[in-house]
Amino acid sequence: MDSISIRGGARLNGQIPISGAKNAALPLMAVSLLTREPLYLENLPSLADTRFMGELLATLGVEVAYGVNGGGPSAVRLQAPKLVSTLAPYDLVRKMRASFYVLGPLVAREGEAKVSLPGGCAIGTRPVDQHLMALESLGAHIDLQDGYVLAKAPNGLVGAEIAFPFVTVGATVTALMAATLAKGRTTIQNAAREPEVSDVADCLNAMGARISGIGTATLTVDGVAQLGGATHRVLPDRIETGTYAMAVAIAGGEVDLIGARADLVQRVIDVLSEAGVEVAETNEGLRVARNGHRARSTDITTEPFPGFPTDLQAQFMAFMATAEGESTIKETIFENRFMHVPELSRLGAEISVDGQSASVTGVERLKGAPVMATDLRASVSLVLAGLAAEGETVVNRVYHLDRGFERIEEKLGACGADIRRVSS
Ligand code: UD1
């Protein structure tokens, strides 16, 4: 299994291209199940997760062609003239939770689906009850059998009022995808406002769906009989943007994040500015700089968009581990999302956890050590900490990283980081 070795201390200078957003790309790929026509996606990130979604869709009957229109691996054509299966088996869903996104489109188009429950995962129990509630509201009959969700709507889905009790990105997307082909009007209350949800909605509208209220907490969907094809460009990854901004915050230096969009990370920019990091918009994206002085400690609480994203909490903690003063970090989205704490502590970070809150006292210097990646965001936080640690940090089990970060060692290496992948 590959590991990543980092020798800390180098400042970062140069440019980093920001890839398409993983969390938009995965549901966008599943959207192809809703139409017989081709869906062209551009700016698709080249990641283990997107490749895996392509494999899952292929088992259902979607033709998946990468590198179309001279676009290289970031351009894909997805077309499903006819679906050959409505089954997403345990072995596939278990590997990637986002596989569950095929459920809504399959029921909407074929009137039935059998999709494995994703099961627990490293960041808590992560139930799917709200996805099921949404589909039941739209008239699907749901049974749970032997770890599978069996959803049936032989006469098609019917528009309904769906009110989520809390903000959920996944269930909002499931409701949205399914409602596009339902008869009549669906209203989704307390919808997630994450930019990835809006990106999916924009793509669906380009395919002929009638969704309004995009970007707000109330989405209205007027069902249509069928959807057509479209060409859609995946929006830039705000989590990758924030991660590299924090890499600069930790290591010091000045880096241009090419293709990054300030409107997707405004809260993160505000927090970094408070901590003494300069972030400015340029014609090409964002410029992040920290020169000279040590950063200041700042408190954060993770919240649904436009709040501070939970997917940047671990990276921010790595940053705060080297800032001056004490910072309080509260996690409100997921239980058990502090698994990076013991690993950061191995690098010399001073962190204490009390329930969903962590208190971080910054130290002058972290010290390199071998560490273990436990999940995607946790593992990247260890890479960032390694940039600021004295000596060598080896991050083991980096397959988590490959699921969500495209060519991370190349992108950081090009800016002067001493980082390499060690294959074993
Ligand atoms: C998505 C992102 C993930 C991000 C998260 C929050 C993808 C592929 N993943 O995950 O990176 O961290 O949004 O921004 O886009 N919940 C339920 N029942 C449900 C669904 C969710 O109780 O049916 C709970 C979850 O356990 C969690 C909260 O709702 O506590 C928010 O989860 P949700 O926004 O749905 O996250 P995901 O869509 O799984």
Coordinates of C-alpha atoms and ligand atoms in Angstrom, one line a residue:
M1 CA 0.0 0.0 0.0
D2 CA 1.4 3.5 -0.9
S3 CA 2.5 6.0 1.6
I4 CA 3.4 9.6 1.4
S5 CA 6.6 11.0 2.8
I6 CA 7.0 14.7 3.6
R7 CA 10.0 16.6 4.9
G8 CA 8.7 19.7 6.5
G9 CA 10.0 23.2 6.5
A10 CA 9.8 24.3 2.9
R11 CA 7.6 27.3 2.1
L12 CA 5.2 27.0 -0.8
N13 CA 5.5 29.2 -3.9
G14 CA 3.9 28.8 -7.2
Q15 CA 0.5 27.8 -8.7
I16 CA -1.9 25.0 -7.9
P17 CA -4.7 24.1 -10.4
I18 CA -8.0 23.4 -8.6
S19 CA -9.9 20.3 -9.9
G20 CA -13.6 19.8 -10.4
A21 CA -15.5 19.1 -7.2
K22 CA -15.7 15.5 -6.2
N23 CA -18.9 15.9 -4.3
A24 CA -20.6 17.4 -7.3
A25 CA -19.0 15.0 -9.8
L26 CA -20.4 11.9 -8.1
P27 CA -24.1 12.9 -8.1
L28 CA -23.7 14.5 -11.6
M29 CA -22.5 11.1 -12.9
A30 CA -25.5 9.4 -11.3
V31 CA -27.8 12.0 -13.1
S32 CA -26.9 10.2 -16.4
L33 CA -29.3 7.4 -15.2
L34 CA -32.2 9.7 -15.7
T35 CA -32.0 10.0 -19.5
R36 CA -31.5 8.0 -22.6
E37 CA -29.5 10.9 -24.1
P38 CA -25.8 11.5 -23.6
L39 CA -24.6 13.6 -20.7
Y40 CA -21.2 15.2 -21.2
L41 CA -19.4 16.2 -18.1
E42 CA -16.3 18.4 -18.3
N43 CA -13.8 19.2 -15.5
L44 CA -14.4 15.9 -13.9
P45 CA -11.7 15.2 -11.3
S46 CA -9.6 12.2 -12.0
L47 CA -10.0 10.3 -8.7
A48 CA -10.5 6.8 -7.4
D49 CA -14.1 7.7 -6.4
T50 CA -15.1 9.1 -9.9
R51 CA -13.6 6.1 -11.6
F52 CA -15.4 3.8 -9.2
M53 CA -18.8 5.6 -9.8
G54 CA -18.1 5.0 -13.6
E55 CA -17.7 1.3 -12.9
L56 CA -20.9 1.1 -10.9
L57 CA -22.9 3.0 -13.6
A58 CA -21.5 0.6 -16.2
T59 CA -23.0 -2.4 -14.3
L60 CA -26.4 -0.7 -14.6
G61 CA -26.1 -0.2 -18.3
V62 CA -24.5 3.3 -18.7
E63 CA -21.9 3.6 -21.4
V64 CA -19.0 5.5 -19.9
A65 CA -16.4 7.0 -22.3
Y66 CA -13.5 9.1 -20.9
G67 CA -11.5 11.5 -22.9
V68 CA -14.3 12.5 -25.3
N69 CA -14.1 15.7 -27.5
G70 CA -10.3 15.8 -26.9
G71 CA -10.9 16.7 -23.3
G72 CA -8.6 14.1 -21.7
P73 CA -9.7 12.1 -18.7
S74 CA -11.5 15.1 -17.3
A75 CA -14.2 14.9 -20.0
V76 CA -16.6 12.0 -19.9
R77 CA -19.7 11.0 -21.9
L78 CA -22.3 9.0 -20.0
Q79 CA -25.2 7.5 -21.9
A80 CA -27.8 4.9 -20.9
P81 CA -30.2 4.3 -23.8
K82 CA -31.4 1.3 -21.8
L83 CA -30.7 0.2 -18.3
V84 CA -29.7 -3.4 -17.8
S85 CA -30.0 -3.6 -14.0
T86 CA -31.5 -1.8 -11.1
L87 CA -29.2 -3.5 -8.5
A88 CA -26.4 -1.8 -6.6
P89 CA -24.8 -4.7 -4.6
Y90 CA -23.3 -4.4 -1.1
D91 CA -19.7 -5.0 -2.4
L92 CA -19.9 -1.8 -4.5
V93 CA -21.9 0.5 -2.1
R94 CA -19.7 -0.5 0.8
K95 CA -16.6 0.8 -1.0
M96 CA -18.1 4.2 -1.6
R97 CA -21.1 5.7 0.2
A98 CA -21.9 8.0 -2.7
S99 CA -23.0 4.9 -4.7
F100 CA -26.3 5.3 -2.8
Y101 CA -26.9 8.2 -5.2
V102 CA -28.1 5.7 -7.8
L103 CA -31.2 4.9 -5.8
G104 CA -33.3 8.0 -6.6
P105 CA -32.6 8.1 -10.4
L106 CA -33.2 4.3 -10.7
V107 CA -36.7 4.5 -9.0
A108 CA -37.6 7.6 -11.0
R109 CA -36.7 6.1 -14.4
E110 CA -37.3 2.3 -13.9
G111 CA -39.9 2.3 -11.2
E112 CA -37.8 0.1 -9.0
A113 CA -34.3 -0.3 -7.5
K114 CA -32.5 -2.5 -5.0
V115 CA -29.6 -0.7 -3.4
S116 CA -27.5 -1.9 -0.5
L117 CA -27.5 0.1 2.7
P118 CA -24.1 1.8 2.9
G119 CA -23.5 0.6 6.5
G120 CA -21.5 2.5 9.1
C121 CA -18.3 4.3 8.2
A122 CA -15.4 5.9 9.8
I123 CA -17.2 9.2 10.6
G124 CA -20.1 7.8 12.6
T125 CA -23.2 5.9 11.7
R126 CA -24.3 8.2 8.8
P127 CA -27.9 6.9 8.3
V128 CA -29.9 7.2 5.0
D129 CA -33.3 7.6 6.6
Q130 CA -33.9 11.0 5.1
H131 CA -33.1 9.7 1.5
L132 CA -35.8 7.1 2.1
M133 CA -38.2 9.6 3.7
A134 CA -37.9 11.7 0.5
L135 CA -38.6 8.8 -1.8
E136 CA -41.5 7.6 0.3
S137 CA -43.0 11.1 0.2
L138 CA -42.8 10.9 -3.6
G139 CA -44.8 7.7 -3.5
A140 CA -42.2 5.1 -3.6
H141 CA -42.8 2.0 -1.5
I142 CA -39.7 1.2 0.5
D143 CA -38.8 -2.1 2.1
L144 CA -35.6 -3.0 4.0
Q145 CA -34.5 -6.6 3.4
D146 CA -31.2 -8.3 4.3
G147 CA -29.3 -5.0 4.3
Y148 CA -30.9 -3.8 1.0
V149 CA -33.3 -1.0 0.3
L150 CA -36.0 -2.2 -2.1
A151 CA -37.8 0.8 -3.6
K152 CA -40.8 0.4 -5.9
A153 CA -42.9 2.9 -7.8
P154 CA -44.4 0.9 -10.7
N155 CA -46.7 3.8 -11.7
G156 CA -44.1 6.5 -11.3
L157 CA -43.3 9.0 -8.6
V158 CA -45.7 11.8 -7.7
G159 CA -44.7 15.3 -6.7
A160 CA -45.0 16.1 -2.9
E161 CA -44.0 18.4 -0.1
I162 CA -40.7 17.2 1.4
A163 CA -39.5 19.0 4.6
F164 CA -36.1 17.9 6.0
P165 CA -35.8 18.1 9.8
F166 CA -32.1 19.1 9.4
V167 CA -29.8 20.0 6.5
T168 CA -28.6 17.0 4.5
V169 CA -26.7 17.3 1.3
G170 CA -27.2 13.7 0.2
A171 CA -30.9 13.5 0.8
T172 CA -31.5 16.8 -0.9
V173 CA -29.8 15.5 -4.0
T174 CA -31.7 12.3 -3.9
A175 CA -35.0 14.2 -3.6
L176 CA -34.0 16.5 -6.4
M177 CA -33.0 13.9 -8.8
A178 CA -36.1 11.8 -8.2
A179 CA -38.5 14.7 -8.3
T180 CA -37.4 15.8 -11.8
L181 CA -39.3 12.9 -13.3
A182 CA -42.2 12.8 -10.8
K183 CA -45.7 13.9 -11.9
G184 CA -46.6 17.4 -10.7
R185 CA -44.8 19.7 -8.3
T186 CA -42.4 18.9 -5.5
T187 CA -41.3 21.4 -2.9
I188 CA -38.2 20.6 -0.9
Q189 CA -38.1 22.6 2.4
N190 CA -34.9 23.1 4.4
A191 CA -32.9 22.0 1.3
A192 CA -29.1 21.9 1.6
R193 CA -27.7 25.1 0.0
E194 CA -24.2 23.6 -0.7
P195 CA -22.9 24.7 -4.1
E196 CA -22.6 21.0 -5.2
V197 CA -26.4 20.7 -4.8
S198 CA -26.9 23.8 -7.0
D199 CA -24.4 22.4 -9.5
V200 CA -26.5 19.2 -9.8
A201 CA -29.7 21.3 -10.1
D202 CA -28.1 23.5 -12.9
C203 CA -27.2 20.4 -14.8
L204 CA -30.7 18.9 -14.4
N205 CA -32.2 22.1 -15.7
A206 CA -29.8 22.0 -18.7
M207 CA -31.3 18.5 -19.4
G208 CA -34.8 19.9 -19.3
A209 CA -35.8 19.7 -15.7
R210 CA -37.8 22.6 -14.1
I211 CA -36.1 23.4 -10.8
S212 CA -36.4 26.8 -9.2
G213 CA -35.1 28.3 -6.0
I214 CA -31.6 27.0 -6.7
G215 CA -29.2 28.1 -4.0
T216 CA -32.0 28.7 -1.5
A217 CA -33.4 26.5 1.2
T218 CA -36.6 25.9 -0.7
L219 CA -36.4 24.1 -4.0
T220 CA -39.4 23.7 -6.3
V221 CA -39.4 21.0 -8.9
D222 CA -42.1 20.8 -11.6
G223 CA -41.8 17.2 -12.9
V224 CA -41.3 16.5 -16.6
A225 CA -42.0 13.4 -18.6
Q226 CA -38.4 12.9 -19.7
L227 CA -35.0 14.5 -19.6
G228 CA -32.6 15.1 -22.5
G229 CA -28.8 15.2 -22.8
A230 CA -26.6 18.1 -21.8
T231 CA -23.0 19.3 -21.5
H232 CA -22.1 20.5 -18.0
R233 CA -18.9 21.7 -16.5
V234 CA -18.3 20.5 -12.9
L235 CA -17.8 23.5 -10.5
P236 CA -14.3 23.9 -8.9
D237 CA -13.7 21.9 -5.7
R238 CA -14.1 24.2 -2.7
I239 CA -12.7 21.6 -0.3
E240 CA -9.6 21.2 -2.4
T241 CA -9.4 25.0 -2.6
G242 CA -9.6 25.4 1.2
T243 CA -7.2 22.5 1.7
Y244 CA -4.4 24.1 -0.4
A245 CA -5.2 27.5 1.2
M246 CA -4.5 25.9 4.5
A247 CA -1.4 24.3 3.2
V248 CA 0.0 27.7 2.5
A249 CA -1.3 29.0 5.9
I250 CA 0.7 26.2 7.6
A251 CA 3.9 26.2 5.5
G252 CA 4.0 29.9 4.6
G253 CA 4.7 31.3 1.2
E254 CA 2.5 32.5 -1.6
V255 CA 0.5 30.4 -4.0
D256 CA -2.1 31.0 -6.7
L257 CA -5.0 28.6 -6.7
I258 CA -5.9 28.6 -10.3
G259 CA -9.7 28.2 -11.0
A260 CA -10.7 28.7 -7.4
R261 CA -13.8 30.7 -6.7
A262 CA -14.1 33.0 -3.7
D263 CA -17.9 32.8 -3.5
L264 CA -17.6 29.1 -2.8
V265 CA -15.2 29.6 0.2
Q266 CA -16.1 33.0 1.6
R267 CA -16.4 31.8 5.2
V268 CA -13.0 30.0 4.9
I269 CA -11.4 33.2 3.5
D270 CA -12.8 35.2 6.4
V271 CA -11.5 32.7 9.0
L272 CA -8.0 32.6 7.3
S273 CA -7.9 36.4 7.2
E274 CA -8.7 36.5 10.9
A275 CA -5.8 34.1 11.5
G276 CA -3.5 36.4 9.6
V277 CA -3.4 34.7 6.2
E278 CA -3.8 37.0 3.2
V279 CA -6.3 35.8 0.6
A280 CA -7.0 37.9 -2.5
E281 CA -9.1 37.3 -5.7
T282 CA -7.1 37.4 -8.9
N283 CA -8.2 37.1 -12.6
E284 CA -7.4 33.4 -12.4
G285 CA -8.6 32.4 -9.0
L286 CA -7.3 33.1 -5.5
R287 CA -3.9 34.1 -4.2
V288 CA -3.1 32.9 -0.7
A289 CA 0.0 34.2 1.2
R290 CA 1.5 34.0 4.7
N291 CA 4.8 35.7 5.0
G292 CA 6.9 36.3 8.1
H293 CA 4.8 36.3 11.2
R294 CA 3.2 33.3 12.9
A295 CA -0.5 32.8 12.4
R296 CA -3.0 33.6 15.2
S297 CA -5.4 31.1 16.7
T298 CA -9.0 31.4 15.6
D299 CA -12.2 29.5 16.7
I300 CA -14.5 27.7 14.2
T301 CA -17.7 25.8 14.3
T302 CA -18.6 23.6 11.3
E303 CA -22.0 24.4 9.8
P304 CA -24.0 23.7 6.6
F305 CA -23.1 26.1 3.7
P306 CA -22.4 29.0 3.8
G307 CA -20.9 28.2 7.2
F308 CA -17.4 26.6 7.7
P309 CA -17.4 23.2 6.0
T310 CA -17.0 20.0 8.1
D311 CA -14.8 18.7 5.2
L312 CA -12.1 21.3 6.1
Q313 CA -12.3 20.9 9.9
A314 CA -9.3 18.4 10.1
Q315 CA -7.2 20.6 7.8
F316 CA -8.0 23.7 9.9
M317 CA -7.0 21.8 13.1
A318 CA -3.6 21.0 11.6
F319 CA -3.2 24.7 10.9
M320 CA -4.2 25.7 14.4
A321 CA -1.8 23.2 15.8
T322 CA 1.0 25.6 14.8
A323 CA -0.7 28.9 15.3
E324 CA -0.1 31.2 18.2
G325 CA -2.6 30.8 21.1
E326 CA -5.6 28.5 21.7
S327 CA -8.3 27.7 19.3
T328 CA -11.7 26.0 19.9
I329 CA -13.0 23.8 17.0
K330 CA -16.6 22.6 17.2
E331 CA -17.9 19.9 14.9
T332 CA -21.7 20.0 14.5
I333 CA -22.3 18.0 11.4
F334 CA -20.8 14.5 12.1
E335 CA -20.3 12.6 15.2
N336 CA -16.9 11.0 15.7
R337 CA -15.1 13.3 13.3
F338 CA -12.0 13.8 15.4
M339 CA -10.1 10.7 14.4
H340 CA -7.2 12.8 13.2
V341 CA -6.6 14.1 16.7
P342 CA -4.5 11.1 18.0
E343 CA -2.5 11.2 14.8
L344 CA -1.9 14.9 14.9
S345 CA -0.8 14.4 18.6
R346 CA 1.8 12.0 17.4
L347 CA 3.3 14.9 15.5
G348 CA 3.4 16.9 18.7
A349 CA 0.1 18.8 18.4
E350 CA -1.5 19.8 21.7
I351 CA -5.2 19.0 21.4
S352 CA -7.8 17.9 23.9
V353 CA -11.3 16.7 22.9
D354 CA -14.5 17.1 24.9
G355 CA -17.4 15.6 23.1
Q356 CA -17.9 17.5 19.8
S357 CA -15.4 20.2 20.7
A358 CA -11.6 20.3 20.5
S359 CA -9.3 22.7 22.0
V360 CA -6.0 23.2 20.2
T361 CA -3.0 25.0 21.7
G362 CA -0.5 25.9 19.0
V363 CA 3.1 24.8 19.3
E364 CA 6.1 26.5 17.6
R365 CA 7.1 23.3 15.7
L366 CA 5.5 20.0 15.0
K367 CA 7.8 16.9 14.8
G368 CA 7.7 14.4 12.0
A369 CA 6.6 10.8 12.7
P370 CA 4.9 7.9 11.0
V371 CA 1.1 8.4 11.1
M372 CA -2.0 6.5 9.8
A373 CA -4.7 8.0 7.6
T374 CA -8.2 7.1 8.9
D375 CA -10.4 8.8 6.4
L376 CA -10.2 11.2 3.4
R377 CA -10.2 14.6 5.2
A378 CA -8.2 13.3 8.2
S379 CA -5.4 12.0 5.9
V380 CA -5.0 15.2 4.1
S381 CA -4.7 17.0 7.5
L382 CA -1.8 14.8 8.3
V383 CA -0.1 15.7 5.0
L384 CA -0.6 19.4 5.8
A385 CA 0.8 19.0 9.3
G386 CA 3.8 17.2 7.8
L387 CA 4.6 20.4 5.7
A388 CA 5.2 22.2 9.0
A389 CA 6.9 19.4 10.9
E390 CA 10.6 19.1 11.6
G391 CA 12.0 16.0 9.9
E392 CA 10.1 13.3 8.0
T393 CA 6.4 12.5 8.3
V394 CA 5.2 9.3 6.7
V395 CA 1.4 9.1 6.1
N396 CA 0.4 5.5 5.7
R397 CA -2.7 4.1 4.0
V398 CA -3.0 6.9 1.5
Y399 CA -5.7 5.2 -0.5
H400 CA -8.1 7.5 1.3
L401 CA -6.3 10.5 -0.1
D402 CA -6.5 9.1 -3.7
R403 CA -10.2 8.9 -3.3
G404 CA -10.6 12.7 -3.0
F405 CA -7.4 14.6 -4.0
E406 CA -6.1 14.5 -7.5
R407 CA -2.2 14.3 -7.7
I408 CA -1.7 15.9 -4.3
E409 CA 2.0 15.2 -4.2
E410 CA 2.5 16.6 -7.6
K411 CA 0.5 19.8 -6.8
L412 CA 2.3 20.4 -3.6
G413 CA 5.7 19.3 -5.0
A414 CA 5.4 21.8 -7.8
C415 CA 5.2 24.6 -5.2
G416 CA 8.4 23.5 -3.5
A417 CA 7.2 21.0 -0.9
D418 CA 9.5 18.1 -0.2
I419 CA 6.9 15.4 -0.7
R420 CA 7.0 12.0 -2.5
R421 CA 4.9 9.0 -2.8
V422 CA 6.5 5.7 -1.7
S423 CA 5.0 2.6 -3.4
S424 CA 5.2 -0.7 -1.6
Ligands
UD1_1 C1 -21.9 15.1 1.9 C2 -20.5 15.1 1.4 C3 -19.5 15.0 2.6 C4 -19.8 16.2 3.5 C5 -21.2 16.2 3.9 C6 -21.6 17.5 4.7 C7 -20.7 13.9 -0.7 C8 -20.4 12.7 -1.5 N1 -20.3 13.9 0.6 O1 -22.1 13.9 2.7 O2 -18.2 15.1 2.1 O3 -19.0 16.0 4.7 O4 -22.1 16.2 2.8 O5 -21.3 18.6 4.1 O6 -21.2 14.9 -1.2 N2 -28.1 12.3 7.9 C9 -29.1 11.6 8.5 N3 -29.9 10.9 7.6 C10 -29.8 10.9 6.3 C11 -28.8 11.7 5.7 C12 -27.9 12.4 6.6 O7 -29.2 11.5 9.7 O8 -30.6 10.2 5.6 C13 -27.2 13.1 8.8 C14 -25.7 12.7 8.7 O9 -25.4 11.6 9.5 C15 -25.0 13.9 9.1 C16 -25.9 15.1 8.6 O10 -27.2 14.4 8.3 O11 -25.0 14.0 10.5 C17 -25.5 15.7 7.3 O12 -25.2 14.7 6.3 P1 -25.2 14.9 4.8 O13 -25.3 16.4 4.5 O14 -26.3 14.1 4.2 O15 -23.9 14.3 4.3 P2 -23.6 13.4 3.0 O16 -24.5 13.8 1.9 O17 -23.5 12.0 3.4

